C-alpha positions as a printed NumPy array, in Angstrom:
array([[ -5.602,  -7.522,  11.768],
       [ -6.06 ,  -7.892,  15.446],
       [ -5.578, -11.026,  17.402],
       [ -9.287, -11.956,  17.088],
       [-10.373, -14.755,  14.908],
       [-10.938, -13.635,  11.378],
       [-14.452, -14.353,   9.99 ],
       [-15.742, -15.043,   6.439],
       [-19.066, -15.275,   4.712],
       [-19.215, -17.894,   1.92 ],
       [-21.598, -17.297,  -1.012],
       [-21.948, -20.316,  -3.38 ],
       [-25.04 , -22.001,  -4.781],
       [-23.489, -25.401,  -5.035],
       [-23.84 , -26.872,  -1.55 ],
       [-20.959, -29.285,  -1.787],
       [-18.618, -26.487,  -2.945],
       [-19.879, -24.104,  -0.282],
       [-19.256, -26.822,   2.488],
       [-15.79 , -27.61 ,   1.034],
       [-15.013, -23.725,   1.305],
       [-16.203, -23.663,   4.892],
       [-13.83 , -26.598,   5.614],
       [-10.864, -24.808,   3.922],
       [-11.533, -21.753,   5.877],
       [-11.819, -23.654,   9.117],
       [ -8.478, -25.303,   8.525],
       [ -6.952, -21.902,   7.943],
       [ -8.214, -20.724,  11.187],
       [-10.959, -18.622,   9.656],
       [-14.519, -18.779,  11.072],
       [-17.287, -19.009,   8.668],
       [-20.039, -16.766,  10.221],
       [-22.606, -17.322,   7.484],
       [-23.275, -19.243,   4.23 ],
       [-25.559, -18.034,   1.52 ],
       [-26.676, -19.446,  -1.959],
       [-28.076, -16.307,  -3.513],
       [-26.677, -12.829,  -3.911],
       [-29.866, -11.367,  -2.221],
       [-29.001, -13.499,   0.959],
       [-25.326, -12.578,   0.627],
       [-25.995,  -8.828,   0.794],
       [-28.462,  -9.26 ,   3.726],
       [-26.003, -11.454,   5.662],
       [-23.042,  -9.259,   5.018],
       [-24.836,  -6.383,   6.505],
       [-26.005,  -8.406,   9.436],
       [-22.802, -10.233,  10.306],
       [-20.036,  -7.876,   9.106],
       [-17.499, -10.616,   8.34 ],
       [-13.867,  -9.796,   7.53 ],
       [-13.998, -11.164,   4.046],
       [-16.631, -12.432,   1.566],
       [-15.955, -15.327,  -0.715],
       [-18.423, -15.101,  -3.537],
       [-19.08 , -17.03 ,  -6.683],
       [-19.89 , -14.917,  -9.685],
       [-22.67 , -17.102, -11.077],
       [-25.507, -17.578,  -8.489],
       [-29.121, -18.497,  -8.421],
       [-31.645, -15.58 ,  -8.176],
       [-32.198, -12.202,  -9.773],
       [-28.788, -10.758,  -8.839],
       [-25.26 , -12.324,  -9.87 ],
       [-22.271, -12.29 ,  -7.592],
       [-20.717,  -9.265,  -9.411],
       [-23.518,  -7.028,  -8.608],
       [-23.805,  -8.3  ,  -5.023],
       [-20.077,  -7.693,  -4.595],
       [-20.335,  -4.216,  -5.861],
       [-23.164,  -3.488,  -3.357],
       [-21.381,  -5.047,  -0.473],
       [-18.093,  -3.089,  -1.314],
       [-19.874,   0.088,  -1.859],
       [-22.34 ,   0.056,   1.11 ],
       [-20.501,  -1.905,   3.573],
       [-16.77 ,  -1.498,   2.62 ],
       [-16.074,  -5.193,   3.001],
       [-13.493,  -7.063,   0.836],
       [-14.908,  -9.484,  -1.472],
       [-12.949, -12.411,  -3.214],
       [-14.865, -13.382,  -6.338],
       [-14.791, -17.07 ,  -7.669],
       [-15.646, -18.431, -11.072],
       [-15.07 , -21.541, -13.118],
       [-15.43 , -19.415, -16.264],
       [-12.911, -16.913, -17.966],
       [-13.43 , -13.326, -17.084],
       [-11.521, -10.094, -17.298],
       [-10.247,  -9.521, -13.792],
       [ -8.848,  -5.911, -14.416],
       [-12.273,  -4.817, -15.845],
       [-14.092,  -6.176, -12.703],
       [-11.536,  -4.68 , -10.311],
       [-12.15 ,  -1.139, -11.651],
       [-15.983,  -1.316, -11.922],
       [-16.7  ,  -3.293,  -8.744],
       [-15.844,  -1.521,  -5.363],
       [-14.848,  -4.135,  -2.798],
       [-13.604,  -6.761,  -5.226],
       [-10.173,  -7.407,  -3.921],
       [ -9.267, -10.529,  -5.67 ],
       [-10.364, -13.568,  -7.763],
       [-10.114, -17.279,  -7.4  ],
       [-10.43 , -19.533, -10.505],
       [-12.333, -22.755,  -9.762],
       [-11.562, -25.376,  -8.688],
       [-10.308, -23.482,  -5.722],
       [ -7.584, -24.923,  -3.683],
       [ -6.834, -24.247,   0.011],
       [ -3.462, -22.788,  -1.074],
       [ -5.382, -20.182,  -3.387],
       [ -7.678, -19.223,  -0.553],
       [ -4.811, -18.846,   1.991],
       [ -2.742, -16.75 ,  -0.447],
       [ -5.755, -14.542,  -1.497],
       [ -6.685, -13.826,   2.128],
       [ -3.021, -13.093,   3.131],
       [ -2.968, -10.394,   0.452],
       [ -5.891,  -8.632,   2.019],
       [ -4.732,  -8.405,   5.547]])
């Protein structure tokens, strides 16, 4: 990465968790350029804002889930996505079927988890 500030889009339908993630990113020196609570908004904002990374919950309100949105963002925009979930899921199956998914964070997400996941991307 260059010396410019890294940017992120946070996609989480629980407002308190979304705000927590924005704070975690800020403390890591990463600017949150957008927030979304639906997959539809995530895809739109990712295209508009072109963040360096997208942190996205798997289970979201709306017609599209985070997995489908991550696939679309990865396929159409070539942006890396870190998926988050409080539920068990098969990481290897998702990695192979979802372009752009570069990692997984199990909830509850800690600052150390976010730092480590992002460090593996850049």
